[in-house]
Amino acid sequence: MTFLQFALNNVKRNTRVYLAYFLSSVFTIMVFFSFAVNLFHPVIVGKRGGAIEQILGQTEVAILVFSFFFVLISVNAFLKVRSKEFGILMILGMSNKQLRRLVFLENMVIGCLAIIVGITIGLVFSKLFLMLLSSILSYGSLSFYFPYKAILLTTGFFILIFLGISALTPLLIRASNIVTLLKGTKKANREIKFSIMQSMTAVLLLGTGYFMAVSPQLYDINPLLDKIALFIENLPYAEIFLTASVVIGTYLFFSQLSIFVLHRLKRNRSFYFYKTNMLWISDLNYRIRDNTRMLFLVTIFSTVAFTAITGVYALYSVVKDEALKENPFALTYTSYSGNENEQQHIKTIDEMLESHGFHYEKYQSKVIKQVSKDSQVIHVIKQSDYNKRASALGLERVVLDKGQALLVPVYVRFDPKRDKTLSQKNIALDNGEINLEVVGVAPKVIFYSGLFRNLVVVNDETFNKITDIQEKYHSYSYDIPDWLNTIEVTEKLRDELGVGEYGQYFWSTRIEGYQIENQNKKLFLYVGFFLGAIFFLGASSFLYFRLYTDLNEEKRKYIGLSKLGLSFNEMKKVASIQIAVLFFVPYILASIHTYFAINVLQTVLYSSVFNQFLTVIGVFLILNIIYYVYVRSRYISYLKQFMVQ
Amino acid sequence: MEILKLNHITKVYGDKVPHSALKDINLGIEQGEFVGVMGPSGSGKTTLLNVISTIDPPTSGEVLINGENPYQLDRAKLALFRRRKLGFVFQDFNLIDTLTIGENIVLPLTLDGQKVSFMDKKLKEVAARLNIEDILTKRTYEVSGGQAQRTAIARAIIHSPLLLLADEPTGNLDSKAAKDVMELFESINRDTGVTTVMVTHDPLSASYCHRVIFIKDGRFFNEIHRGNSRQKFYQKIIDVLSLLGGEADDLSSIRFK
């Protein structure tokens, strides 16, 4: 047996230990490679500097950073478990240099194998990935090409990562003292301490983070709350502060709070001494303490996975909804009074729509622009025009007196706190000649988001009396039920009308915004899904490894207990509870984190994404349950062999 | 010629509450000797062996192996020294689980970068001597405790070390396996002339030695030499042990032939 064979044997015969790590690495490399194949596709390269290149490129960087830490943490854990083995080898005369070489060789064997397998699987699926991308970008079909650049890039970067980690191993193995190495990972189970202060800090930090996440939604409940919410909003680096407090809070949750809770359970003597309760509670104490870092990492990784996937899924599924809210009408043409081609243009639009077989409803409105003495812009629309639009949009019609006015929001998310124009009590037109009392605010945008700031609805009579007219717009809005198919006709209209002319006319469609958004969100969904999957697999790999390494100690414990008369069913119960805690506490905590993270996202969306959140969390719950059932049954059947029956 | 020489060895553990594990130990062991070290629990036997093993430096005093102080070597040279000059046998065998029995045995030669043909030749020799030829391709979890310990002994002698060090080699074995292992130690010592130092609890195992050194509370206590009869030597060991006092269960592993 040569030294190289020795290293190979170590890897080959330890597959069960390395399995989850290996599979996770393969998947990560496969995804990295597939994105690289997309990124280097001649068609994508041809559109240099586009959003696609940026999103894919940044995802690649994120994968690399993740991989570095994933490999580092995994290798560190493997080395810790093997310290006794290293002690034996060093006593047999292995030099530090040889030890480093051994670890290096083993890492490189696993790493190179993962790279080869990952790229191979990636190649097999590359056509599929290209198809996915081309359907997202509606590019027709991206042809297959031999991605030698992607192969080089993937191999190069991942070899660098494995090399870099190997170079760091001397820091990870503190091989100075053979005697301590030989004693191995077996530490005497010291008394477990926790601090009430730190447990409280955990609650406080998590609470702060969660509160900051929901604070934008707490307006209008209580004036004090409003102040706090505004304060948080104006806080510099609020996101970093929020993230940091949740991350640190999570760590303290496992290192302190969980132990504190178990300690409380222990003090309830009638519960603690009931049947096998004592066994799993006292044992869980040690397991959580020994696995604090693992549980913490699993929680954070799961949170990233859940949030990424919920986020992209939510964004994707509300695109249509958002487009409908942004643009209540499929097409809106607005003409200045000086535009001589107005009728010609409208005719063109009508004919074009008709010739393509679209049914439509046209709503015409006149809008007057005034600028008051304090140079505030006011747009005015008459009640009858408003009511036409309102009934088209399913809003209530309004009836206004001569002295009354209704305000209309200009943005979809109207927020009286920030859009000051919506909190006006009185409106003065014609420089104070006409004074109106505000009777309410319309519930929705009636043109499209951003058009006609400070829009006021007035009685038709009042409208006709207005003398101070800065500009009088004619705005035509088209309601086209079959708007999703208007892309072709819109393109033709753009050929005819262009984007508009300054001081003459401008026009906007729902389909164009929708298309761009849809494409972006699909792209997000594509990369976000895979990023989430990578993180989730990483978390699963940590869990698997910890359970596997704990198994030997568990074996010893259950042999002893079975001799004392612990039945198989009792063992099964104790082991099930313990594994369930290790599996589901991180899951639950990560789900709560995700819920609040999604709340942050909610502040920039008009539609609720709670259902999407439930869907994603539900899918992961099912995955987790499957994984749990599988691991638990293997675990228990392994322990069963050693039980005295 | 003295192969091992200990001069005024002391070992102190702990900073805040210092505890002396070894106090002024002097010892000389001749080439080819088979020496046992005995003493009650906590007397410093294993510490002494670790100091000799070059893995736990003494607080003061010097260790000379073949006239050389290993603690003056740098780390790389010290590793080389252990690899070529020393052989180790432990109570819990300390085999590498990922390797087969045969691979475990040749490990010292692997670390030394020897040729595979040389390894095969040595493995054949040593396996024949220890009667484990049949299990060379088995894995560590497939063999009995006695076979595992014989494997460990094979690994300890395959490179013909200067000094063979054993820490409770029979501690995890039943009496039959323990007897086999001790007879192996005796015959290896006799045939190859390898100097052997063994720490043990067990008077019966100790009775295979040429000389037994007793330590108590980290100090040298007594030493006795074996005459012609192993039976009488065994009795003498028991007598010293009872004189030593210590815990009653220190004698619990007594086994009669």
JSON list of N, CA and C in Angstrom, two decimals, chain A residues 1-6 9-11 13-14 84-86 88-96 98 175-179 182 186, chain B residues 50 53 55-56 75-76 79-80 82-83 88 90 92 94-96 98-100 103-104 106-108 110-112 116 119 139 155:
[
{"chain": "A", "resi": 1, "resn": "MET", "atom": "N", "xyz": [0.84, -1.20, 0.00]},
{"chain": "A", "resi": 1, "resn": "MET", "atom": "CA", "xyz": [0.00, 0.00, 0.00]},
{"chain": "A", "resi": 1, "resn": "MET", "atom": "C", "xyz": [0.87, 1.25, 0.00]},
{"chain": "A", "resi": 2, "resn": "THR", "atom": "N", "xyz": [0.74, 2.02, -1.04]},
{"chain": "A", "resi": 2, "resn": "THR", "atom": "CA", "xyz": [1.51, 3.27, -1.08]},
{"chain": "A", "resi": 2, "resn": "THR", "atom": "C", "xyz": [0.70, 4.35, -0.36]},
{"chain": "A", "resi": 3, "resn": "PHE", "atom": "N", "xyz": [1.35, 5.49, -0.19]},
{"chain": "A", "resi": 3, "resn": "PHE", "atom": "CA", "xyz": [0.69, 6.58, 0.53]},
{"chain": "A", "resi": 3, "resn": "PHE", "atom": "C", "xyz": [-0.59, 7.01, -0.19]},
{"chain": "A", "resi": 4, "resn": "LEU", "atom": "N", "xyz": [-0.50, 7.08, -1.52]},
{"chain": "A", "resi": 4, "resn": "LEU", "atom": "CA", "xyz": [-1.67, 7.49, -2.30]},
{"chain": "A", "resi": 4, "resn": "LEU", "atom": "C", "xyz": [-2.81, 6.49, -2.14]},
{"chain": "A", "resi": 5, "resn": "GLN", "atom": "N", "xyz": [-2.45, 5.21, -2.17]},
{"chain": "A", "resi": 5, "resn": "GLN", "atom": "CA", "xyz": [-3.48, 4.17, -1.97]},
{"chain": "A", "resi": 5, "resn": "GLN", "atom": "C", "xyz": [-4.12, 4.29, -0.60]},
{"chain": "A", "resi": 6, "resn": "PHE", "atom": "N", "xyz": [-3.28, 4.64, 0.37]},
{"chain": "A", "resi": 6, "resn": "PHE", "atom": "CA", "xyz": [-3.77, 4.83, 1.73]},
{"chain": "A", "resi": 6, "resn": "PHE", "atom": "C", "xyz": [-4.86, 5.90, 1.74]},
{"chain": "A", "resi": 9, "resn": "ASN", "atom": "N", "xyz": [-7.96, 4.66, 0.01]},
{"chain": "A", "resi": 9, "resn": "ASN", "atom": "CA", "xyz": [-8.72, 3.74, 0.85]},
{"chain": "A", "resi": 9, "resn": "ASN", "atom": "C", "xyz": [-9.55, 4.48, 1.86]},
{"chain": "A", "resi": 10, "resn": "ASN", "atom": "N", "xyz": [-8.95, 5.52, 2.43]},
{"chain": "A", "resi": 10, "resn": "ASN", "atom": "CA", "xyz": [-9.69, 6.31, 3.43]},
{"chain": "A", "resi": 10, "resn": "ASN", "atom": "C", "xyz": [-10.97, 6.87, 2.87]},
{"chain": "A", "resi": 11, "resn": "VAL", "atom": "N", "xyz": [-10.91, 7.34, 1.63]},
{"chain": "A", "resi": 11, "resn": "VAL", "atom": "CA", "xyz": [-12.10, 7.93, 1.03]},
{"chain": "A", "resi": 11, "resn": "VAL", "atom": "C", "xyz": [-13.09, 6.83, 0.63]},
{"chain": "A", "resi": 13, "resn": "ARG", "atom": "N", "xyz": [-13.53, 3.80, 1.59]},
{"chain": "A", "resi": 13, "resn": "ARG", "atom": "CA", "xyz": [-14.20, 2.98, 2.61]},
{"chain": "A", "resi": 13, "resn": "ARG", "atom": "C", "xyz": [-14.95, 3.83, 3.63]},
{"chain": "A", "resi": 14, "resn": "ASN", "atom": "N", "xyz": [-14.99, 5.13, 3.37]},
{"chain": "A", "resi": 14, "resn": "ASN", "atom": "CA", "xyz": [-15.75, 6.00, 4.27]},
{"chain": "A", "resi": 14, "resn": "ASN", "atom": "C", "xyz": [-16.92, 6.63, 3.55]},
{"chain": "A", "resi": 84, "resn": "LYS", "atom": "N", "xyz": [-8.86, 11.17, 16.59]},
{"chain": "A", "resi": 84, "resn": "LYS", "atom": "CA", "xyz": [-8.21, 10.00, 17.18]},
{"chain": "A", "resi": 84, "resn": "LYS", "atom": "C", "xyz": [-7.36, 9.27, 16.14]},
{"chain": "A", "resi": 85, "resn": "GLU", "atom": "N", "xyz": [-7.94, 9.15, 14.96]},
{"chain": "A", "resi": 85, "resn": "GLU", "atom": "CA", "xyz": [-7.21, 8.48, 13.88]},
{"chain": "A", "resi": 85, "resn": "GLU", "atom": "C", "xyz": [-5.90, 9.21, 13.60]},
{"chain": "A", "resi": 86, "resn": "PHE", "atom": "N", "xyz": [-5.97, 10.54, 13.57]},
{"chain": "A", "resi": 86, "resn": "PHE", "atom": "CA", "xyz": [-4.75, 11.31, 13.33]},
{"chain": "A", "resi": 86, "resn": "PHE", "atom": "C", "xyz": [-3.74, 11.10, 14.45]},
{"chain": "A", "resi": 88, "resn": "ILE", "atom": "N", "xyz": [-3.34, 8.38, 16.21]},
{"chain": "A", "resi": 88, "resn": "ILE", "atom": "CA", "xyz": [-2.70, 7.08, 15.98]},
{"chain": "A", "resi": 88, "resn": "ILE", "atom": "C", "xyz": [-1.63, 7.21, 14.90]},
{"chain": "A", "resi": 89, "resn": "LEU", "atom": "N", "xyz": [-2.01, 7.87, 13.81]},
{"chain": "A", "resi": 89, "resn": "LEU", "atom": "CA", "xyz": [-1.06, 7.98, 12.70]},
{"chain": "A", "resi": 89, "resn": "LEU", "atom": "C", "xyz": [0.18, 8.75, 13.12]},
{"chain": "A", "resi": 90, "resn": "MET", "atom": "N", "xyz": [0.00, 9.76, 13.94]},
{"chain": "A", "resi": 90, "resn": "MET", "atom": "CA", "xyz": [1.17, 10.55, 14.33]},
{"chain": "A", "resi": 90, "resn": "MET", "atom": "C", "xyz": [2.05, 9.78, 15.28]},
{"chain": "A", "resi": 91, "resn": "ILE", "atom": "N", "xyz": [1.44, 8.94, 16.11]},
{"chain": "A", "resi": 91, "resn": "ILE", "atom": "CA", "xyz": [2.26, 8.15, 17.01]},
{"chain": "A", "resi": 91, "resn": "ILE", "atom": "C", "xyz": [3.03, 7.09, 16.22]},
{"chain": "A", "resi": 92, "resn": "LEU", "atom": "N", "xyz": [2.46, 6.70, 15.10]},
{"chain": "A", "resi": 92, "resn": "LEU", "atom": "CA", "xyz": [3.18, 5.74, 14.25]},
{"chain": "A", "resi": 92, "resn": "LEU", "atom": "C", "xyz": [4.26, 6.44, 13.44]},
{"chain": "A", "resi": 93, "resn": "GLY", "atom": "N", "xyz": [4.37, 7.74, 13.62]},
{"chain": "A", "resi": 93, "resn": "GLY", "atom": "CA", "xyz": [5.48, 8.45, 12.98]},
{"chain": "A", "resi": 93, "resn": "GLY", "atom": "C", "xyz": [5.08, 9.22, 11.74]},
{"chain": "A", "resi": 94, "resn": "MET", "atom": "N", "xyz": [3.79, 9.56, 11.62]},
{"chain": "A", "resi": 94, "resn": "MET", "atom": "CA", "xyz": [3.41, 10.41, 10.49]},
{"chain": "A", "resi": 94, "resn": "MET", "atom": "C", "xyz": [3.82, 11.85, 10.81]},
{"chain": "A", "resi": 95, "resn": "SER", "atom": "N", "xyz": [4.51, 12.48, 9.87]},
{"chain": "A", "resi": 95, "resn": "SER", "atom": "CA", "xyz": [4.93, 13.85, 10.14]},
{"chain": "A", "resi": 95, "resn": "SER", "atom": "C", "xyz": [3.77, 14.79, 9.84]},
{"chain": "A", "resi": 96, "resn": "ASN", "atom": "N", "xyz": [3.86, 16.02, 10.34]},
{"chain": "A", "resi": 96, "resn": "ASN", "atom": "CA", "xyz": [2.81, 17.01, 10.06]},
{"chain": "A", "resi": 96, "resn": "ASN", "atom": "C", "xyz": [2.62, 17.19, 8.57]},
{"chain": "A", "resi": 98, "resn": "GLN", "atom": "N", "xyz": [3.15, 15.00, 6.27]},
{"chain": "A", "resi": 98, "resn": "GLN", "atom": "CA", "xyz": [2.41, 13.87, 5.70]},
{"chain": "A", "resi": 98, "resn": "GLN", "atom": "C", "xyz": [0.93, 13.94, 6.04]},
{"chain": "A", "resi": 175, "resn": "ALA", "atom": "N", "xyz": [-2.51, 19.88, 15.49]},
{"chain": "A", "resi": 175, "resn": "ALA", "atom": "CA", "xyz": [-1.93, 18.56, 15.73]},
{"chain": "A", "resi": 175, "resn": "ALA", "atom": "C", "xyz": [-0.75, 18.62, 16.68]},
{"chain": "A", "resi": 176, "resn": "SER", "atom": "N", "xyz": [-0.70, 19.65, 17.50]},
{"chain": "A", "resi": 176, "resn": "SER", "atom": "CA", "xyz": [0.50, 19.82, 18.32]},
{"chain": "A", "resi": 176, "resn": "SER", "atom": "C", "xyz": [0.59, 18.72, 19.37]},
{"chain": "A", "resi": 177, "resn": "ASN", "atom": "N", "xyz": [-0.55, 18.29, 19.91]},
{"chain": "A", "resi": 177, "resn": "ASN", "atom": "CA", "xyz": [-0.48, 17.39, 21.04]},
{"chain": "A", "resi": 177, "resn": "ASN", "atom": "C", "xyz": [-1.12, 16.05, 20.73]},
{"chain": "A", "resi": 178, "resn": "ILE", "atom": "N", "xyz": [-0.25, 15.04, 20.58]},
{"chain": "A", "resi": 178, "resn": "ILE", "atom": "CA", "xyz": [-0.74, 13.72, 20.20]},
{"chain": "A", "resi": 178, "resn": "ILE", "atom": "C", "xyz": [-1.62, 13.13, 21.30]},
{"chain": "A", "resi": 179, "resn": "VAL", "atom": "N", "xyz": [-1.25, 13.41, 22.55]},
{"chain": "A", "resi": 179, "resn": "VAL", "atom": "CA", "xyz": [-1.99, 12.81, 23.65]},
{"chain": "A", "resi": 179, "resn": "VAL", "atom": "C", "xyz": [-3.46, 13.25, 23.61]},
{"chain": "A", "resi": 182, "resn": "LEU", "atom": "N", "xyz": [-5.30, 11.66, 20.68]},
{"chain": "A", "resi": 182, "resn": "LEU", "atom": "CA", "xyz": [-5.65, 10.26, 20.91]},
{"chain": "A", "resi": 182, "resn": "LEU", "atom": "C", "xyz": [-6.91, 10.13, 21.74]},
{"chain": "A", "resi": 186, "resn": "LYS", "atom": "N", "xyz": [-14.09, 12.50, 22.36]},
{"chain": "A", "resi": 186, "resn": "LYS", "atom": "CA", "xyz": [-14.82, 12.20, 23.60]},
{"chain": "A", "resi": 186, "resn": "LYS", "atom": "C", "xyz": [-14.44, 13.20, 24.68]},
{"chain": "B", "resi": 50, "resn": "ASN", "atom": "N", "xyz": [4.17, 7.49, 28.01]},
{"chain": "B", "resi": 50, "resn": "ASN", "atom": "CA", "xyz": [4.03, 8.58, 27.04]},
{"chain": "B", "resi": 50, "resn": "ASN", "atom": "C", "xyz": [5.31, 9.39, 26.92]},
{"chain": "B", "resi": 53, "resn": "SER", "atom": "N", "xyz": [7.55, 7.45, 24.96]},
{"chain": "B", "resi": 53, "resn": "SER", "atom": "CA", "xyz": [7.03, 7.36, 23.59]},
{"chain": "B", "resi": 53, "resn": "SER", "atom": "C", "xyz": [7.30, 8.60, 22.75]},
{"chain": "B", "resi": 55, "resn": "ILE", "atom": "N", "xyz": [5.81, 11.38, 22.98]},
{"chain": "B", "resi": 55, "resn": "ILE", "atom": "CA", "xyz": [4.63, 12.18, 22.65]},
{"chain": "B", "resi": 55, "resn": "ILE", "atom": "C", "xyz": [4.24, 13.10, 23.78]},
{"chain": "B", "resi": 56, "resn": "ASP", "atom": "N", "xyz": [4.91, 13.03, 24.91]},
{"chain": "B", "resi": 56, "resn": "ASP", "atom": "CA", "xyz": [4.56, 13.90, 26.03]},
{"chain": "B", "resi": 56, "resn": "ASP", "atom": "C", "xyz": [5.86, 14.34, 26.70]},
{"chain": "B", "resi": 75, "resn": "ARG", "atom": "N", "xyz": [10.13, 18.82, 14.93]},
{"chain": "B", "resi": 75, "resn": "ARG", "atom": "CA", "xyz": [8.93, 17.99, 14.79]},
{"chain": "B", "resi": 75, "resn": "ARG", "atom": "C", "xyz": [9.05, 16.97, 13.66]},
{"chain": "B", "resi": 76, "resn": "ALA", "atom": "N", "xyz": [9.57, 17.40, 12.54]},
{"chain": "B", "resi": 76, "resn": "ALA", "atom": "CA", "xyz": [9.67, 16.50, 11.40]},
{"chain": "B", "resi": 76, "resn": "ALA", "atom": "C", "xyz": [10.61, 15.34, 11.71]},
{"chain": "B", "resi": 79, "resn": "ALA", "atom": "N", "xyz": [9.06, 12.89, 14.17]},
{"chain": "B", "resi": 79, "resn": "ALA", "atom": "CA", "xyz": [8.13, 11.97, 13.51]},
{"chain": "B", "resi": 79, "resn": "ALA", "atom": "C", "xyz": [8.91, 10.84, 12.85]},
{"chain": "B", "resi": 80, "resn": "LEU", "atom": "N", "xyz": [9.98, 11.21, 12.19]},
{"chain": "B", "resi": 80, "resn": "LEU", "atom": "CA", "xyz": [10.83, 10.22, 11.53]},
{"chain": "B", "resi": 80, "resn": "LEU", "atom": "C", "xyz": [11.41, 9.24, 12.54]},
{"chain": "B", "resi": 82, "resn": "ARG", "atom": "N", "xyz": [10.12, 8.40, 15.51]},
{"chain": "B", "resi": 82, "resn": "ARG", "atom": "CA", "xyz": [9.07, 7.48, 15.95]},
{"chain": "B", "resi": 82, "resn": "ARG", "atom": "C", "xyz": [8.80, 6.41, 14.90]},
{"chain": "B", "resi": 83, "resn": "ARG", "atom": "N", "xyz": [8.78, 6.86, 13.65]},
{"chain": "B", "resi": 83, "resn": "ARG", "atom": "CA", "xyz": [8.44, 5.97, 12.55]},
{"chain": "B", "resi": 83, "resn": "ARG", "atom": "C", "xyz": [9.45, 4.83, 12.43]},
{"chain": "B", "resi": 88, "resn": "PHE", "atom": "N", "xyz": [4.57, 0.66, 18.67]},
{"chain": "B", "resi": 88, "resn": "PHE", "atom": "CA", "xyz": [3.58, 0.86, 19.74]},
{"chain": "B", "resi": 88, "resn": "PHE", "atom": "C", "xyz": [2.48, -0.17, 19.71]},
{"chain": "B", "resi": 90, "resn": "PHE", "atom": "N", "xyz": [-1.25, -0.76, 21.86]},
{"chain": "B", "resi": 90, "resn": "PHE", "atom": "CA", "xyz": [-2.14, -0.10, 22.84]},
{"chain": "B", "resi": 90, "resn": "PHE", "atom": "C", "xyz": [-3.19, -1.05, 23.37]},
{"chain": "B", "resi": 92, "resn": "ASP", "atom": "N", "xyz": [-6.47, -0.52, 23.46]},
{"chain": "B", "resi": 92, "resn": "ASP", "atom": "CA", "xyz": [-7.62, -0.64, 22.54]},
{"chain": "B", "resi": 92, "resn": "ASP", "atom": "C", "xyz": [-7.17, -0.74, 21.08]},
{"chain": "B", "resi": 94, "resn": "ASN", "atom": "N", "xyz": [-6.09, 0.45, 18.60]},
{"chain": "B", "resi": 94, "resn": "ASN", "atom": "CA", "xyz": [-5.86, 1.62, 17.75]},
{"chain": "B", "resi": 94, "resn": "ASN", "atom": "C", "xyz": [-5.53, 1.28, 16.30]},
{"chain": "B", "resi": 95, "resn": "LEU", "atom": "N", "xyz": [-6.34, 0.41, 15.75]},
{"chain": "B", "resi": 95, "resn": "LEU", "atom": "CA", "xyz": [-6.18, 0.14, 14.31]},
{"chain": "B", "resi": 95, "resn": "LEU", "atom": "C", "xyz": [-6.98, 1.18, 13.53]},
{"chain": "B", "resi": 96, "resn": "ILE", "atom": "N", "xyz": [-6.60, 1.39, 12.27]},
{"chain": "B", "resi": 96, "resn": "ILE", "atom": "CA", "xyz": [-7.33, 2.35, 11.44]},
{"chain": "B", "resi": 96, "resn": "ILE", "atom": "C", "xyz": [-8.48, 1.60, 10.75]},
{"chain": "B", "resi": 98, "resn": "THR", "atom": "N", "xyz": [-10.49, 2.22, 8.37]},
{"chain": "B", "resi": 98, "resn": "THR", "atom": "CA", "xyz": [-10.71, 2.23, 6.93]},
{"chain": "B", "resi": 98, "resn": "THR", "atom": "C", "xyz": [-9.75, 1.28, 6.20]},
{"chain": "B", "resi": 99, "resn": "LEU", "atom": "N", "xyz": [-8.81, 0.71, 6.94]},
{"chain": "B", "resi": 99, "resn": "LEU", "atom": "CA", "xyz": [-7.82, -0.15, 6.27]},
{"chain": "B", "resi": 99, "resn": "LEU", "atom": "C", "xyz": [-8.09, -1.62, 6.61]},
{"chain": "B", "resi": 100, "resn": "THR", "atom": "N", "xyz": [-7.59, -2.51, 5.75]},
{"chain": "B", "resi": 100, "resn": "THR", "atom": "CA", "xyz": [-7.67, -3.93, 6.07]},
{"chain": "B", "resi": 100, "resn": "THR", "atom": "C", "xyz": [-6.59, -4.25, 7.09]},
{"chain": "B", "resi": 103, "resn": "GLU", "atom": "N", "xyz": [-3.23, -3.95, 5.49]},
{"chain": "B", "resi": 103, "resn": "GLU", "atom": "CA", "xyz": [-2.86, -2.55, 5.27]},
{"chain": "B", "resi": 103, "resn": "GLU", "atom": "C", "xyz": [-2.48, -1.85, 6.56]},
{"chain": "B", "resi": 104, "resn": "ASN", "atom": "N", "xyz": [-3.18, -2.22, 7.64]},
{"chain": "B", "resi": 104, "resn": "ASN", "atom": "CA", "xyz": [-2.82, -1.66, 8.94]},
{"chain": "B", "resi": 104, "resn": "ASN", "atom": "C", "xyz": [-1.39, -2.04, 9.31]},
{"chain": "B", "resi": 106, "resn": "VAL", "atom": "N", "xyz": [1.19, -2.79, 7.35]},
{"chain": "B", "resi": 106, "resn": "VAL", "atom": "CA", "xyz": [2.27, -2.17, 6.58]},
{"chain": "B", "resi": 106, "resn": "VAL", "atom": "C", "xyz": [2.29, -0.64, 6.70]},
{"chain": "B", "resi": 107, "resn": "LEU", "atom": "N", "xyz": [1.34, -0.08, 7.47]},
{"chain": "B", "resi": 107, "resn": "LEU", "atom": "CA", "xyz": [1.23, 1.37, 7.57]},
{"chain": "B", "resi": 107, "resn": "LEU", "atom": "C", "xyz": [2.56, 2.08, 7.89]},
{"chain": "B", "resi": 108, "resn": "PRO", "atom": "N", "xyz": [3.36, 1.57, 8.86]},
{"chain": "B", "resi": 108, "resn": "PRO", "atom": "CA", "xyz": [4.63, 2.26, 9.14]},
{"chain": "B", "resi": 108, "resn": "PRO", "atom": "C", "xyz": [5.54, 2.30, 7.92]},
{"chain": "B", "resi": 110, "resn": "THR", "atom": "N", "xyz": [4.44, 2.26, 4.80]},
{"chain": "B", "resi": 110, "resn": "THR", "atom": "CA", "xyz": [3.80, 3.21, 3.88]},
{"chain": "B", "resi": 110, "resn": "THR", "atom": "C", "xyz": [4.23, 4.63, 4.21]},
{"chain": "B", "resi": 111, "resn": "LEU", "atom": "N", "xyz": [4.18, 4.94, 5.51]},
{"chain": "B", "resi": 111, "resn": "LEU", "atom": "CA", "xyz": [4.57, 6.29, 5.93]},
{"chain": "B", "resi": 111, "resn": "LEU", "atom": "C", "xyz": [6.03, 6.56, 5.59]},
{"chain": "B", "resi": 112, "resn": "ASP", "atom": "N", "xyz": [6.82, 5.49, 5.60]},
{"chain": "B", "resi": 112, "resn": "ASP", "atom": "CA", "xyz": [8.25, 5.66, 5.33]},
{"chain": "B", "resi": 112, "resn": "ASP", "atom": "C", "xyz": [8.54, 5.65, 3.83]},
{"chain": "B", "resi": 116, "resn": "VAL", "atom": "N", "xyz": [6.68, -1.25, -2.55]},
{"chain": "B", "resi": 116, "resn": "VAL", "atom": "CA", "xyz": [5.59, -2.19, -2.30]},
{"chain": "B", "resi": 116, "resn": "VAL", "atom": "C", "xyz": [6.12, -3.62, -2.19]},
{"chain": "B", "resi": 119, "resn": "MET", "atom": "N", "xyz": [7.36, -4.13, 1.20]},
{"chain": "B", "resi": 119, "resn": "MET", "atom": "CA", "xyz": [6.23, -4.24, 2.14]},
{"chain": "B", "resi": 119, "resn": "MET", "atom": "C", "xyz": [5.67, -5.65, 2.12]},
{"chain": "B", "resi": 139, "resn": "ARG", "atom": "N", "xyz": [-11.43, -6.71, 7.33]},
{"chain": "B", "resi": 139, "resn": "ARG", "atom": "CA", "xyz": [-11.46, -5.36, 7.90]},
{"chain": "B", "resi": 139, "resn": "ARG", "atom": "C", "xyz": [-11.46, -5.46, 9.42]},
{"chain": "B", "resi": 155, "resn": "ARG", "atom": "N", "xyz": [2.02, -4.64, 13.35]},
{"chain": "B", "resi": 155, "resn": "ARG", "atom": "CA", "xyz": [2.27, -3.28, 12.89]},
{"chain": "B", "resi": 155, "resn": "ARG", "atom": "C", "xyz": [3.44, -2.66, 13.67]}
]
